[in-house]
Amino acid sequence: MTGTSPDLTRWSATDLAAALAVGEVSAVEVTRAHLDRIAAVDPEVHAFLHVGADGALAAARAVDDARAAGRPLGPLAGVPVAVKDVVTTQGLPTTAGSRILAGWVPPYDATLVTRLRAGGLVLLGKTNMDEFAMGSSTEHSAYGPTHNPWDLERIPGGSGGGSAAAVAAFEAPLAIGTDTGGSIRQPAAVTGTVGVKPTYGGVSRYGLIALASSLDQAGPCARSVLDAAALHEVIGGHDPRDSTSIDAPAPAAVEAARRADVRGLRIGVVRELGGDGYQAGVRTRFDESVQLLVDAGAEVVEVSCPSFEYALAAYYLILPSEASSNLARFDAMRYGLRVVPDGVDAPTAEQVMAATRDAGFGDEVKRRIILGTYALSSGYYDAYYGQAQKVRTLIARDFEAAFGRVDVLMSPTTPTTAFRLGEKLDDPVAMYLSDVATIPANLAGIPGMSLPAGLADEDGLPVGVQLLAPATHDARLYGVGAALEAMLLERWGGPLLDRAPALPTTAPTREGVA
Ligand code: GLN
């Protein structure tokens, strides 16, 4: 991405920020360009659930005015950003992709949104997602799926398919996602973008609608490692409003990305995350990335993490258990939807609650609430939830042992490229398997990045490579990621997204983005 295209939506966030800083472009111009792009392509892509055009333009104008007045501004001031609809935004609807929150407008901002606004970033709107972030395809959204910009018949990944697709379709240069089991990294992999799940506690969870509190982490979605680094620095760092927030500043991600060096670095390829069950084209692109790093002077060894075999099973006990507790707050009394059952005189609170949840929650959400309630019930708690927590400890120990030998770990991000819409909708376990490679990092709380490794030979679709680092060493991911990205850009003769097919466009009208 260079800053030379006449179309501002093709610019990187870093290039936009540099041009804004010297007054070469205005924030209003940049914002308008992105709103027009949304109006033109989002009817096909459906990355957005809500677009706040007026608020975005007002925020952009405020940045332009502040700059004209010579007031100090953040490094990304005037750059637009899209935010996953699971993050609360004052004055902008927040539904978490669920019917049960239809029409809810939060009275407050999540801490990360406060930081975006304070940094002068311009909120374009809220992006589509699987209901309450449960899913790997965005098909569980109550508002219809998002389509992958590479092939509109395919899934953009999930649960944060909207954020990844918005970035891949040049509707936003940056977006915010959340990753509980892979929902930033897996959509990044299948859309040819960059996504980072920070260390648990590295980005405040205050104002995130909780899925599984011990696993959830918000993080950046972008088209380059450097852009992701810049966004990470804006949203990261200690927040007293989140009791699990790490008492440390945001990682020096930008500096690491600019240094981009891998000489002498020890890299471990995880034996259990690869091989059988991984698409041939995914394996080829992954092996190529490993070779590039070797050529650049990194030392690559194979490491084994035997407990990863049980990660998916443990995750699908821990996540539903926490979710069943977190989602109890949707009781028809406090937020959003309220359904009064038909034909009942003076219904009780329980009857209203049941009718509201029946109508307001989708099948996947109900499935997980039932599973989690069962796993936590007395008599089964030790057998299921307790066992899963023990596995979690074993996985953390596998990582610890591995990081005793190497600086970063590496694997494909996903076993396959983007599958077709509808292909896995009736098979929850097949859908769950999309996250086999991303889930261990959430269970252990460590940071992970997915970056585009190239296109699979058999289908021409993007493949993601995953990098993992020890907790609080997020900066390391940016250093290795940027180095690998530079070599891959050379290998592919430019950004992969330049090869994505042009999207059908609808004539841009302001009404289209109301
Ligand atoms: N796909 C995984 C799930 O459905 C991960 C979701 C997430 O990270 N929010 O649980």
XYZ file of C-alpha atoms and ligand atoms in Angstrom:
524
model
C 0.000 0.000 0.000
C 1.516 3.301 -0.981
C 0.237 6.764 -0.456
C 0.327 7.436 -4.178
C -3.020 6.014 -5.322
C -5.614 8.684 -6.118
C -8.085 6.570 -4.146
C -7.620 7.308 -0.432
C -9.266 4.042 0.577
C -6.263 2.139 -0.839
C -3.815 3.924 1.450
C -2.414 2.338 4.568
C -3.324 3.841 7.937
C 0.317 4.847 8.382
C 0.406 6.675 5.050
C -2.913 8.369 5.773
C -1.629 9.488 9.176
C 1.528 10.927 7.608
C -0.444 12.810 4.928
C -2.914 14.090 7.522
C -0.104 15.301 9.769
C 1.326 17.562 7.057
C -2.068 18.723 5.834
C -1.805 16.994 2.453
C -5.284 15.544 3.023
C -7.994 16.410 5.540
C -9.724 14.032 7.907
C -13.061 14.972 6.359
C -11.785 14.023 2.895
C -10.440 10.699 4.170
C -13.663 9.953 6.043
C -15.855 10.814 3.062
C -13.808 8.538 0.822
C -14.401 5.622 3.191
C -18.107 6.387 3.668
C -18.484 6.454 -0.124
C -16.669 3.151 -0.420
C -18.967 1.645 2.231
C -22.024 2.905 0.369
C -20.662 1.442 -2.867
C -19.611 -2.044 -1.778
C -21.244 -2.833 1.555
C -24.593 -3.836 0.046
C -22.612 -6.826 -1.320
C -20.101 -7.382 1.483
C -22.314 -6.563 4.491
C -19.394 -5.883 6.787
C -21.312 -3.214 8.722
C -24.350 -3.463 10.978
C -24.464 0.291 11.622
C -22.703 3.150 9.875
C -22.529 6.418 11.785
C -21.877 8.783 8.884
C -22.838 12.003 10.669
C -20.863 11.202 13.803
C -17.861 10.182 11.706
C -17.869 13.404 9.708
C -18.281 15.477 12.880
C -15.335 13.672 14.484
C -13.252 14.203 11.348
C -14.107 17.902 11.303
C -13.072 18.172 14.963
C -9.678 16.644 14.122
C -9.194 19.035 11.190
C -10.103 21.977 13.427
C -7.754 20.822 16.186
C -4.944 20.468 13.686
C -5.617 23.904 12.244
C -5.495 25.314 15.787
C -2.120 23.652 16.340
C -3.328 21.395 19.153
C -1.284 18.221 19.780
C -2.823 15.132 18.165
C -2.266 11.382 18.425
C -0.287 9.522 15.744
C -3.449 8.158 14.062
C -5.599 11.294 14.377
C -8.035 11.538 11.476
C -7.672 7.893 10.420
C -10.993 6.008 10.198
C -11.636 2.808 12.128
C -14.465 0.265 12.220
C -15.397 -1.379 15.510
C -16.825 -4.861 16.079
C -20.374 -4.658 17.339
C -19.508 -6.427 20.599
C -17.760 -3.270 21.857
C -19.963 -0.639 23.505
C -20.101 2.736 21.801
C -21.988 5.627 23.330
C -24.667 6.849 20.939
C -24.074 4.089 18.374
C -26.175 0.895 18.450
C -24.436 -2.167 19.869
C -26.086 -5.519 19.242
C -23.305 -8.134 19.444
C -24.966 -9.586 16.347
C -27.968 -10.633 18.440
C -31.670 -9.964 18.119
C -31.845 -9.733 21.917
C -29.925 -6.432 21.788
C -31.731 -4.985 18.775
C -32.067 -1.255 19.223
C -29.822 -1.007 22.279
C -27.724 2.143 22.322
C -25.134 2.000 25.114
C -24.914 4.930 27.496
C -21.110 4.646 27.670
C -17.972 3.859 25.665
C -15.712 0.867 26.190
C -12.260 1.972 27.356
C -10.754 1.075 24.009
C -13.346 3.281 22.272
C -12.549 6.129 24.660
C -8.910 5.724 23.609
C -9.755 5.633 19.901
C -11.784 8.822 20.206
C -9.161 10.516 22.376
C -6.549 9.589 19.768
C -8.622 11.336 17.091
C -9.527 8.153 15.217
C -12.792 8.445 13.346
C -15.378 5.752 14.136
C -17.079 4.755 10.893
C -19.495 2.293 12.425
C -20.009 -1.145 13.885
C -19.140 -4.382 12.163
C -21.043 -7.624 11.732
C -20.225 -10.685 13.801
C -21.487 -14.066 14.878
C -24.041 -13.639 17.651
C -22.180 -12.897 20.911
C -18.950 -13.816 19.085
C -19.891 -17.504 18.873
C -18.803 -18.822 15.508
C -16.170 -18.953 12.794
C -18.062 -17.690 9.768
C -20.260 -14.706 10.764
C -23.216 -16.816 9.623
C -24.555 -16.885 13.188
C -25.246 -13.146 13.036
C -28.945 -12.466 13.561
C -28.604 -9.835 10.817
C -27.369 -12.051 7.991
C -23.824 -13.078 7.058
C -20.886 -11.008 5.878
C -19.393 -12.042 2.524
C -15.689 -12.560 1.893
C -14.382 -9.837 -0.466
C -12.233 -12.477 -2.210
C -15.314 -14.483 -3.171
C -18.748 -13.279 -2.125
C -20.000 -16.875 -1.906
C -17.505 -17.612 0.848
C -17.305 -16.893 4.572
C -15.090 -14.048 5.856
C -14.276 -16.033 8.990
C -15.711 -15.352 12.401
C -16.750 -14.280 14.759
C -15.223 -10.980 13.597
C -15.875 -11.458 9.888
C -17.265 -7.941 9.583
C -14.097 -6.247 10.840
C -11.817 -8.365 8.638
C -14.017 -7.940 5.561
C -14.277 -4.166 6.093
C -10.485 -3.920 6.056
C -10.066 -6.359 3.134
C -12.724 -4.539 1.079
C -11.034 -1.144 1.670
C -14.087 0.113 3.578
C -11.845 0.921 6.564
C -8.055 1.039 6.885
C -8.286 -0.290 10.452
C -10.756 -2.218 12.563
C -11.159 -3.562 16.066
C -11.901 -7.225 16.667
C -12.188 -9.488 19.689
C -10.603 -12.908 19.972
C -11.862 -15.510 22.438
C -10.738 -18.563 20.482
C -9.501 -17.057 17.222
C -12.045 -14.460 16.129
C -9.414 -11.893 15.124
C -6.803 -14.276 13.689
C -9.035 -16.707 11.781
C -10.949 -13.965 9.886
C -7.601 -12.284 9.146
C -6.284 -15.546 7.676
C -9.224 -16.144 5.347
C -9.447 -12.528 4.145
C -5.728 -11.912 3.533
C -5.384 -9.343 6.316
C -3.397 -8.956 9.542
C -4.994 -9.623 12.935
C -3.512 -9.615 16.404
C -4.799 -11.074 19.662
C -2.835 -9.263 22.378
C -1.669 -10.841 25.634
C -4.650 -11.416 27.924
C -4.945 -8.244 30.011
C -3.064 -6.159 27.459
C -6.143 -4.354 26.143
C -8.940 -3.365 28.496
C -12.086 -5.496 28.446
C -14.126 -2.702 30.068
C -17.133 -2.197 27.818
C -16.740 -5.415 25.850
C -19.893 -7.530 25.912
C -18.425 -10.610 27.563
C -18.426 -13.989 25.888
C -15.925 -15.901 28.059
C -14.252 -13.447 30.397
C -11.084 -15.475 30.985
C -10.438 -15.787 27.228
C -11.737 -12.569 25.578
C -9.224 -10.033 24.244
C -9.754 -7.115 21.854
C -7.125 -6.322 19.254
C -6.266 -4.722 15.924
C -7.272 -5.732 12.364
C -5.328 -4.080 9.531
C -3.788 -4.574 6.096
C -0.190 -4.444 7.311
C 1.788 -5.376 10.398
C 2.864 -1.759 10.911
C -0.742 -0.513 10.774
C -1.787 -3.148 13.311
C 1.096 -2.069 15.549
C 0.016 1.571 15.454
C -3.564 0.657 16.388
C -2.391 -1.695 19.136
C -0.464 1.145 20.759
C -3.589 3.335 20.807
C -5.862 0.775 22.488
C -3.370 -1.061 24.709
C -2.073 -0.405 28.205
C -3.346 -0.492 31.764
C -6.944 0.336 32.625
C -8.001 0.520 36.295
C -11.579 -0.263 35.216
C -10.605 -3.806 34.200
C -9.396 -5.870 37.161
C -7.569 -8.271 34.816
C -5.700 -5.467 33.041
C -1.917 -5.783 33.200
C -0.301 -2.869 34.987
C 2.031 -1.939 32.132
C 1.991 0.394 29.141
C 1.091 -0.785 25.623
C 3.893 -2.723 23.886
C 6.388 -0.788 21.750
C 4.829 -2.398 18.697
C 5.587 0.279 16.095
C 9.263 0.418 16.944
C 9.445 -3.399 16.745
C 7.637 -3.432 13.388
C 9.991 -0.810 11.987
C 13.059 -2.712 13.186
C 11.751 -5.965 11.599
C 14.691 -8.253 12.155
C 14.862 -12.019 12.564
C 18.588 -12.748 12.467
C 19.523 -15.146 15.250
C 15.906 -15.526 16.299
C 14.820 -18.995 17.383
C 11.513 -20.061 15.874
C 9.591 -23.190 16.818
C 7.207 -24.908 14.423
C 4.471 -26.605 16.444
C 4.238 -30.232 15.354
C 0.643 -30.632 16.545
C -0.600 -27.616 14.524
C -0.151 -28.815 10.974
C 0.094 -31.943 8.868
C -2.975 -34.131 8.406
C -6.221 -32.231 8.297
C -4.555 -29.115 6.867
C -5.286 -28.228 3.237
C -2.345 -28.835 0.869
C -2.182 -25.174 -0.218
C -2.142 -24.040 3.395
C 0.782 -26.359 4.143
C 2.713 -25.226 1.061
C 2.376 -21.521 1.907
C 3.274 -22.211 5.532
C 6.415 -24.181 4.610
C 7.418 -21.368 2.277
C 7.142 -18.807 5.094
C 9.301 -21.011 7.301
C 11.904 -21.232 4.525
C 11.926 -17.441 4.054
C 12.670 -17.005 7.749
C 15.461 -19.574 7.584
C 16.936 -17.768 4.580
C 16.796 -14.523 6.555
C 18.913 -16.001 9.321
C 16.396 -17.363 11.810
C 16.982 -20.711 13.425
C 13.948 -22.964 13.009
C 13.282 -26.090 15.055
C 10.277 -28.341 15.510
C 8.673 -28.318 18.948
C 5.994 -30.563 20.355
C 3.041 -29.417 22.480
C 1.302 -32.716 23.241
C -1.598 -31.265 25.259
C -2.831 -29.215 22.290
C -4.710 -32.327 21.218
C -7.203 -31.576 24.011
C -7.376 -27.804 23.541
C -10.552 -27.749 21.463
C -12.392 -30.050 23.877
C -11.293 -28.024 26.910
C -12.239 -24.762 25.189
C -15.733 -26.018 24.384
C -16.319 -26.698 28.079
C -14.722 -23.543 29.492
C -16.231 -21.152 26.947
C -19.856 -22.360 27.281
C -19.516 -22.435 31.064
C -18.419 -18.809 31.216
C -20.855 -17.791 28.482
C -23.828 -19.368 30.244
C -23.031 -17.226 33.252
C -22.271 -14.035 31.296
C -25.391 -14.254 29.141
C -27.680 -14.556 32.178
C -27.812 -10.752 32.185
C -30.015 -10.801 29.073
C -33.166 -11.201 31.072
C -35.672 -9.003 29.177
C -35.522 -6.476 32.002
C -32.274 -4.627 31.488
C -31.532 -4.246 27.785
C -33.013 -4.524 24.317
C -35.733 -6.953 23.399
C -38.723 -7.819 25.599
C -41.225 -10.408 24.394
C -44.482 -10.896 26.259
C -45.746 -14.450 25.704
C -48.948 -14.806 23.696
C -52.142 -15.755 25.415
C -50.843 -15.428 28.973
C -52.683 -13.098 31.295
C -50.368 -11.130 33.585
C -47.218 -13.121 32.673
C -44.582 -13.589 35.360
C -41.046 -12.251 35.017
C -39.887 -15.829 34.327
C -42.398 -16.207 31.499
C -41.293 -12.944 29.888
C -37.657 -13.950 30.308
C -38.252 -17.323 28.685
C -40.216 -15.874 25.765
C -37.578 -13.164 25.218
C -34.676 -15.600 25.272
C -36.536 -17.995 23.014
C -37.066 -15.284 20.415
C -33.910 -13.274 21.065
C -31.162 -15.909 21.094
C -30.142 -17.915 18.032
C -29.519 -21.668 17.947
C -25.748 -21.544 18.512
C -26.175 -19.319 21.566
C -28.839 -21.620 23.006
C -26.648 -24.645 22.319
C -23.750 -23.141 24.274
C -25.871 -21.900 27.176
C -27.321 -25.391 27.592
C -23.873 -26.989 27.322
C -22.319 -24.565 29.802
C -25.125 -24.862 32.326
C -24.767 -28.641 32.160
C -20.964 -28.553 32.523
C -21.281 -26.377 35.630
C -24.090 -28.308 37.286
C -23.379 -30.037 40.566
C -22.338 -33.614 39.971
C -20.817 -32.789 36.576
C -18.683 -29.792 37.502
C -15.580 -31.833 38.391
C -15.961 -34.214 35.481
C -16.274 -31.505 32.847
C -15.401 -27.947 33.895
C -12.795 -29.088 36.443
C -11.107 -31.426 33.981
C -11.077 -28.734 31.299
C -9.331 -26.348 33.680
C -6.648 -28.964 34.300
C -6.109 -29.335 30.568
C -5.796 -25.569 30.393
C -2.910 -25.745 32.850
C -1.226 -28.465 30.787
C -1.494 -26.321 27.662
C 0.069 -23.360 29.458
C 2.916 -25.679 30.545
C 3.441 -26.879 26.964
C 3.847 -23.253 25.915
C 6.193 -22.560 28.813
C 8.397 -25.501 27.869
C 8.389 -24.461 24.208
C 9.279 -20.851 24.994
C 12.176 -22.159 27.055
C 13.698 -23.261 23.744
C 12.465 -20.719 21.192
C 11.512 -17.025 20.973
C 8.352 -17.415 18.897
C 6.157 -20.270 17.728
C 4.697 -20.638 14.292
C 1.831 -22.556 12.662
C -0.772 -22.123 9.960
C -3.573 -19.942 11.363
C -6.366 -22.147 10.021
C -6.540 -25.652 8.548
C -8.266 -24.441 5.359
C -8.904 -21.344 3.284
C -12.356 -19.684 3.371
C -15.126 -22.264 3.010
C -18.426 -21.678 1.259
C -21.314 -19.975 3.007
C -23.616 -22.682 4.340
C -20.993 -25.411 4.067
C -20.517 -25.951 7.817
C -23.646 -24.325 9.193
C -25.329 -27.611 10.084
C -22.216 -29.200 11.527
C -21.106 -27.371 14.685
C -18.049 -29.567 15.232
C -16.748 -28.952 11.697
C -17.208 -25.221 12.357
C -15.393 -25.502 15.726
C -12.421 -27.154 14.010
C -11.649 -23.893 12.159
C -10.054 -22.735 15.407
C -7.865 -25.720 16.334
C -4.717 -23.721 15.763
C -5.818 -20.458 17.395
C -7.503 -21.701 20.600
C -4.367 -22.764 22.558
C -3.168 -19.137 22.730
C -6.446 -18.005 24.328
C -6.353 -20.816 26.879
C -2.816 -19.757 27.877
C -3.362 -15.987 27.606
C -0.446 -15.473 25.213
C -0.384 -13.094 22.210
C -0.838 -14.261 18.622
C -0.762 -12.719 15.164
C -2.026 -13.894 11.798
C -0.561 -12.433 8.641
C -1.133 -13.312 4.985
C 1.302 -15.954 3.721
C 0.093 -16.005 0.114
C -2.633 -17.645 -1.931
C -3.353 -21.377 -1.972
C -2.576 -22.944 -5.352
C -5.775 -24.987 -5.516
C -8.311 -22.192 -4.938
C -6.419 -18.885 -5.154
C -7.635 -17.886 -1.686
C -5.550 -16.298 1.095
C -3.669 -18.401 3.630
C -2.670 -17.125 7.067
C 0.455 -17.853 9.054
C 0.250 -17.584 12.842
C 3.012 -16.322 15.140
C 2.830 -16.790 18.911
C 4.978 -15.223 21.643
C 5.186 -15.503 25.436
C 2.766 -13.361 27.477
C 3.616 -9.626 27.457
C 6.045 -10.102 24.553
C 3.569 -8.821 21.950
C 6.243 -6.551 20.459
C 8.167 -9.622 19.336
C 5.258 -10.612 17.083
C 5.445 -7.255 15.337
C 9.186 -7.566 14.769
C 9.005 -11.057 13.274
C 5.707 -10.339 11.535
C 7.011 -7.232 9.779
C 10.177 -9.040 8.653
C 8.201 -11.962 7.247
C 5.678 -9.607 5.656
C 8.458 -7.729 3.836
C 9.834 -10.979 2.396
C 6.367 -12.147 1.374
C 5.626 -8.826 -0.334
C 8.698 -9.397 -2.446
C 7.797 -13.029 -3.119
C 4.271 -12.031 -4.306
C 5.308 -8.833 -6.048
C 3.174 -6.564 -3.845
C 0.246 -6.713 -1.435
C -1.963 -9.775 -1.839
C -5.128 -7.680 -1.583
C -4.188 -6.036 -4.880
C -5.022 -9.417 -6.435
C -8.492 -9.681 -4.904
C -11.274 -9.405 -7.497
C -12.965 -6.025 -7.857
C -16.197 -5.896 -5.905
C -19.547 -5.122 -7.473
C -20.417 -1.557 -6.593
C -23.675 0.209 -6.011
C -23.766 3.874 -6.969
C -22.665 5.711 -3.806
C -25.545 7.585 -2.256
C -25.573 9.233 1.143
C -28.879 7.467 1.909
C -27.086 4.156 1.548
C -25.052 4.826 4.637
C -27.721 6.364 6.856
N -14.892 -19.633 16.735
C -14.666 -19.675 18.153
C -15.969 -19.878 18.874
O -16.969 -19.968 18.224
C -13.973 -18.424 18.602
C -14.894 -17.302 18.839
C -14.199 -16.042 19.282
O -12.980 -15.940 19.283
N -14.998 -15.085 19.684
O -16.003 -19.958 20.070
